[in-house]
CSV table of C-alpha atoms in Angstrom, one decimal:
chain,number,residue,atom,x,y,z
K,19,UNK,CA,0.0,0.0,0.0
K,20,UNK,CA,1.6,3.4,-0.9
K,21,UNK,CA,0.6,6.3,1.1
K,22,UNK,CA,1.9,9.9,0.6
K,23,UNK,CA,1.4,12.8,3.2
K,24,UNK,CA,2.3,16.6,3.3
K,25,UNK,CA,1.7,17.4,6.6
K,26,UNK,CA,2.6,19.9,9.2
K,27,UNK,CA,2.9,17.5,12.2
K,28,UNK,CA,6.2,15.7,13.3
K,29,UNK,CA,6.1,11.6,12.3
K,30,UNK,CA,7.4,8.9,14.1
K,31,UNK,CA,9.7,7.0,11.8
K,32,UNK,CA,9.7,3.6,13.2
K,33,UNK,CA,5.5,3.8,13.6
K,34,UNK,CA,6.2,4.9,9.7
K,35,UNK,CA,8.2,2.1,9.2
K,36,UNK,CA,5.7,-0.4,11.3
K,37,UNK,CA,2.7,1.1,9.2
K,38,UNK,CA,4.2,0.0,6.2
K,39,UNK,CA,4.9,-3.8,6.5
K,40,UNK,CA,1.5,-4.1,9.1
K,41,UNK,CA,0.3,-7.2,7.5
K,42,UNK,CA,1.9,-8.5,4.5
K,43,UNK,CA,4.4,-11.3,5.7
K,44,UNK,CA,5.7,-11.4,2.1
K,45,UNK,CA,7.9,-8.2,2.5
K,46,UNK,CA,11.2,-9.3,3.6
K,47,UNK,CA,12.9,-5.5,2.9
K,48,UNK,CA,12.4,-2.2,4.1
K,49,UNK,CA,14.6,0.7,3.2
K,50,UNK,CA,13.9,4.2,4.8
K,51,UNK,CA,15.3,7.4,4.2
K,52,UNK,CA,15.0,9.9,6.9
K,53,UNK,CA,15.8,13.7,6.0
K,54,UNK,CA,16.5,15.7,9.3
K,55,UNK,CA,17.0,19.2,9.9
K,56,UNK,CA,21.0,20.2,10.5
K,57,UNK,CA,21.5,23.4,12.6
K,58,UNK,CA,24.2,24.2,10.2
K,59,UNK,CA,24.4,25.1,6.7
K,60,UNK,CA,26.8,26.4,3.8
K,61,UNK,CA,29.4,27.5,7.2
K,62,UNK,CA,26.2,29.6,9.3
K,63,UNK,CA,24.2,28.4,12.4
K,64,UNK,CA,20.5,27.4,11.6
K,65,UNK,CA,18.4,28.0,14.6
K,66,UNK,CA,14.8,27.3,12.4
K,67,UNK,CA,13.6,27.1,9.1
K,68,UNK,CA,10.1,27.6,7.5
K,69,UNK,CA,9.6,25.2,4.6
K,70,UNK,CA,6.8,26.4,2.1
K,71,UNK,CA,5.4,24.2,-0.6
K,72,UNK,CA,2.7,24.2,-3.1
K,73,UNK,CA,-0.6,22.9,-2.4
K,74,UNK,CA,-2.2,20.2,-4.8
K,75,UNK,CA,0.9,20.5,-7.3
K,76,UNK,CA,3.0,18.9,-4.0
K,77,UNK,CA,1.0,16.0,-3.5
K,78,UNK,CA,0.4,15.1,-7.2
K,79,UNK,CA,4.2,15.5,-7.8
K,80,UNK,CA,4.9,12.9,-5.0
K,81,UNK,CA,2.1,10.5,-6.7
K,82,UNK,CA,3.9,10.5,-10.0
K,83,UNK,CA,7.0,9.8,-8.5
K,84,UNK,CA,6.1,7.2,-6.5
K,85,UNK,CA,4.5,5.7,-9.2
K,86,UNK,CA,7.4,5.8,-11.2
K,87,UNK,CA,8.9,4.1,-8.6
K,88,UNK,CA,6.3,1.2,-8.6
K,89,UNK,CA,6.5,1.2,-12.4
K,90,UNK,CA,10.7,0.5,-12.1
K,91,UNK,CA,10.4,-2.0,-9.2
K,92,UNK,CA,8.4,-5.0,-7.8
K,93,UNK,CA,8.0,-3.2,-4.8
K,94,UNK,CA,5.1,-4.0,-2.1
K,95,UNK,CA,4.6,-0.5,-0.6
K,96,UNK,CA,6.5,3.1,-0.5
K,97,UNK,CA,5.5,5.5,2.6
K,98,UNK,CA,6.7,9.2,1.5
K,99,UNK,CA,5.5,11.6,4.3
K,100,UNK,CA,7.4,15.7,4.0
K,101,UNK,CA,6.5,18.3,6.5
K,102,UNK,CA,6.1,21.7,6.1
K,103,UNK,CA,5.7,24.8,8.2
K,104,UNK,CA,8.0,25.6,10.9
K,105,UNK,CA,11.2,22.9,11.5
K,106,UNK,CA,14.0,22.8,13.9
K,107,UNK,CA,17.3,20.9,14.0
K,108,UNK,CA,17.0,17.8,14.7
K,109,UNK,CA,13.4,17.4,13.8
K,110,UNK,CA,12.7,14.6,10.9
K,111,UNK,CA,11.6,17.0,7.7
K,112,UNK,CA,10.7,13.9,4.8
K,113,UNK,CA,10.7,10.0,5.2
K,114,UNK,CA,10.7,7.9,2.4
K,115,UNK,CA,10.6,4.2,3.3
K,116,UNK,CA,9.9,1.3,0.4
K,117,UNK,CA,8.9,-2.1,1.4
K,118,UNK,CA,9.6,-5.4,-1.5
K,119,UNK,CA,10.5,-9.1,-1.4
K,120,UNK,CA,14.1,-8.6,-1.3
K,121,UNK,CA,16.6,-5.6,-0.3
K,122,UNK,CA,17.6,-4.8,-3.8
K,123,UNK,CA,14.6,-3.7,-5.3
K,124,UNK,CA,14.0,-1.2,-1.9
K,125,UNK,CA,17.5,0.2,-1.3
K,126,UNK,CA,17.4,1.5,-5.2
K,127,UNK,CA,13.7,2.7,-5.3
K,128,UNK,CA,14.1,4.6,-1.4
K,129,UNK,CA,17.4,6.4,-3.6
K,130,UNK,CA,15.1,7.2,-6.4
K,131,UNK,CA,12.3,8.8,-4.8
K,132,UNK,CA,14.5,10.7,-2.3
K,133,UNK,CA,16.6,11.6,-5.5
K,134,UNK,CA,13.2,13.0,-7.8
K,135,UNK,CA,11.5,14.7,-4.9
K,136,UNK,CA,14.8,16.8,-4.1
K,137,UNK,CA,14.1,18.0,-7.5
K,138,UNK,CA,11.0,17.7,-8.6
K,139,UNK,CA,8.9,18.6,-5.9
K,140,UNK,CA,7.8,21.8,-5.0
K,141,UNK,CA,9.0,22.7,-1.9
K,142,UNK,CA,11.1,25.5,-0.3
K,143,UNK,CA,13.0,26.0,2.4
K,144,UNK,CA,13.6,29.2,4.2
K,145,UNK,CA,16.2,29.5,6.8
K,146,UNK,CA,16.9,31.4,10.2
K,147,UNK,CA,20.3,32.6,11.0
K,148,UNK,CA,22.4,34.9,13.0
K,149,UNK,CA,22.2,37.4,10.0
K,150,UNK,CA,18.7,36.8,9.6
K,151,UNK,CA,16.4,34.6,7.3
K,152,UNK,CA,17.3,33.2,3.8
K,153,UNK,CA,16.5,31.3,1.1
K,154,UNK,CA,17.7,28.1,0.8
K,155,UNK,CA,19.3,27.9,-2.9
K,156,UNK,CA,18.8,24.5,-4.9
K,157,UNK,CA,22.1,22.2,-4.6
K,158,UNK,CA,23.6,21.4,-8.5
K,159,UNK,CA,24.4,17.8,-6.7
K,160,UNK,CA,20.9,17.1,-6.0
K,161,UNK,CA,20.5,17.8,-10.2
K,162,UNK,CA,23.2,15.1,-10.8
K,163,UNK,CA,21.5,12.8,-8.5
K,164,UNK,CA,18.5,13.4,-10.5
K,165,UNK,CA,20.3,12.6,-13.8
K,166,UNK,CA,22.0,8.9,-12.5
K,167,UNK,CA,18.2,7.5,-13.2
K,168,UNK,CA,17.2,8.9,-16.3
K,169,UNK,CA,16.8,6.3,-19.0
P,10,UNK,CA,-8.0,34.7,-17.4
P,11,UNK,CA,-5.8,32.9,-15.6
P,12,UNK,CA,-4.6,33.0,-12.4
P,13,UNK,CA,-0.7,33.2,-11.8
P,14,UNK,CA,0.4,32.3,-8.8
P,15,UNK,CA,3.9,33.0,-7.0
P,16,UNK,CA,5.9,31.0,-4.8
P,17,UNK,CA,8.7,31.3,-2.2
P,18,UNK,CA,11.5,34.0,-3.0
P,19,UNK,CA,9.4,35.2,-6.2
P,20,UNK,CA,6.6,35.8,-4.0
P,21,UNK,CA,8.4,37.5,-1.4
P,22,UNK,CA,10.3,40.1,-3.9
P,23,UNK,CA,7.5,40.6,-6.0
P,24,UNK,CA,4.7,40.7,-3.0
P,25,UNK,CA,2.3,39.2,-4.7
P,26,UNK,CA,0.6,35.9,-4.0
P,27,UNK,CA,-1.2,35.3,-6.9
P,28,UNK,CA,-3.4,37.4,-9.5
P,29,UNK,CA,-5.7,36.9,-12.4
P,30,UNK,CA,-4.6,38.0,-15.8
P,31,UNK,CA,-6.2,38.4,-19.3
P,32,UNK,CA,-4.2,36.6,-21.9
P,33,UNK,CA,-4.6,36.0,-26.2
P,34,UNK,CA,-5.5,33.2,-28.0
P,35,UNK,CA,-2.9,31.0,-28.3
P,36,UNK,CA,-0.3,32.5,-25.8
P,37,UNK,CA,2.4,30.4,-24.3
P,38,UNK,CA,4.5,30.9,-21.2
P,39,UNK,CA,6.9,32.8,-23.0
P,40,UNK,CA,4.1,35.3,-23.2
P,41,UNK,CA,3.4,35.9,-20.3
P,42,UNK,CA,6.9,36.2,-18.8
P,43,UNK,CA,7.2,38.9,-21.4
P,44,UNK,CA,3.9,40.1,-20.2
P,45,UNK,CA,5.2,40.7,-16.7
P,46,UNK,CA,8.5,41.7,-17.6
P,47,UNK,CA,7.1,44.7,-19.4
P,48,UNK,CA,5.7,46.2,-16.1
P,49,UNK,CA,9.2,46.9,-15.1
P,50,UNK,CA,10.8,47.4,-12.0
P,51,UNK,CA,10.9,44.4,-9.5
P,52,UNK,CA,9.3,42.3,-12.2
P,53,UNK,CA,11.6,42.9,-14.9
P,54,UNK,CA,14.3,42.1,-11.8
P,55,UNK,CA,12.5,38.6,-11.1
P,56,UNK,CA,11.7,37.9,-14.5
P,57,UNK,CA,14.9,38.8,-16.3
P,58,UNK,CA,16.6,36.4,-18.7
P,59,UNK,CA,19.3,35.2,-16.7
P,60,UNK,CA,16.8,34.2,-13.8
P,61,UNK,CA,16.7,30.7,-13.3
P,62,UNK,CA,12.9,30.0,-12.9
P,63,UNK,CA,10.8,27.1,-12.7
P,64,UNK,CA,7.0,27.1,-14.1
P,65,UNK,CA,4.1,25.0,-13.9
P,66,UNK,CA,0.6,24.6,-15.3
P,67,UNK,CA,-1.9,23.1,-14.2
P,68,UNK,CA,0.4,22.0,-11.5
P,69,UNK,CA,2.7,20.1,-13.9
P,70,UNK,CA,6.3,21.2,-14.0
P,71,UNK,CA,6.8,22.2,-17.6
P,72,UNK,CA,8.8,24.6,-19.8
P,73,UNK,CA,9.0,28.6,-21.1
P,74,UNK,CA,7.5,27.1,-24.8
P,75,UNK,CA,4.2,25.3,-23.0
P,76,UNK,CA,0.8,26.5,-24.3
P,77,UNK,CA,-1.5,28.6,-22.1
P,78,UNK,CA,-5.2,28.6,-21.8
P,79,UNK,CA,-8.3,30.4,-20.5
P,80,UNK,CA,-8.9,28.9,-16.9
P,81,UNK,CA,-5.6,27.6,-16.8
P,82,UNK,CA,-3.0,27.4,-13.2
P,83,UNK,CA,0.0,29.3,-14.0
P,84,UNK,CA,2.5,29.1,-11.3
P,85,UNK,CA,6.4,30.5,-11.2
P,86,UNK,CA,8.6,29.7,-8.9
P,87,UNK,CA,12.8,29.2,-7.6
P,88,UNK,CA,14.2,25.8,-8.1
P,89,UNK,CA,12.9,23.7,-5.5
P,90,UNK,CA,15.0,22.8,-2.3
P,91,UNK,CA,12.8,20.1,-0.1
P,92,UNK,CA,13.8,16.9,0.9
């Protein structure tokens, strides 16, 4: 079962994790991704960051992704859940976690759909520092991750 | 009409959240950036040519040549950085 949420609430990742196999003894693999909030970036302290993201365009990016994702891979089950709204370090901001028969088929669709939705899904982040807030600019290496699964 | 909307540091410079705006038959994005553009100012800042920019319609990601039609989502925005 593939479930997607954009929500402003913190998850649990290993309830995430649990949610996912609940009752289907033939998944022998899970893969998760956690993305967590650093209190550093590009050499500045990050005390908070505000992560903005477009309604209805979000969620539908996320489904064609994890479709693609089913589509490239016998999976049995991805689990993507992002926050937005107000973060701070530490706190979990996305999970991706894939469930399949064996590890392969999970460890390179969890690397996919972390790899798409850093580009393709439209999100934002905005961070707090000592100089005051910012814009978080898009990394180039997160466009060359992209690139490794085009076919 | 359609309505434009803007998105994180776009929205932010150009204080505006989203709009409605009258377009011709058979414009494309391209139009429309041009559109805006000509109103000078902050928008010719945001919209200039070396901007990088990322655009949607209908809430599809998709590029400056794409056809635009009455009723349509337009949306503009700065590469994305979630995850």
């Amino acid at each position: 079962m593939n479930y997607i949420a954009v929500q402003k609430e913190p998850f649990d990742i290993a309830a995430e994790q649990n949610a996912l196999r609940a009752d289907n003894p033939g998944i022998g693999a899970v893969v998760t991704f956690a993305g967590l909030m650093r209190d550093m970036n590009e050499g500045d302290q990050v005390s908070s960051m505000t992560l903005e993201h477009y309604p209805g365009m979000t969620e539908k990016a996320l489904a064609e992704i994890v479709e693609e994702a089913d589509q490239r891979w016998d999976l049995l089950g991805i689990r993507v859940i992002h926050r937005v709204g107000e973060l701070n370090p530490m706190d979990p901001i996305v999970l991706v976690a894939v469930a399949s028969a064996h590890r392969g088929e999970a460890f390179r669709a969890c690397e996919f759909v972390i790899d798409y939705l850093k580009t393709r899904a439209p999100f934002w982040k905005k961070e707090k520092t000592p100089e005051g807030e910012r814009w978080v600019d898009a990394r180039h290496s997160d466009d060359e991750a992209e690139q490794r699964w085009q076919r | 009409m359609i309505n434009v909307l803007y998105f994180a540091r776009l929205r932010e410079q150009l204080d505006t959240e989203s709009e409605q705006l009258d377009i011709a038959a058979g414009s494309t994005l391209a139009d429309v950036l041009t559109m805006l553009r000509s109103r000078g100012g902050v928008w010719a800042d945001t919209f200039a040519e070396d901007q990088l920019i990322m655009m949607a319609v209908n809430q599809e990601m998709t590029e400056i040549d794409a056809a635009v039609s009455e009723g349509d989502e337009v949306a503009f925005f700065p590469p994305v950085t979630g995850g």
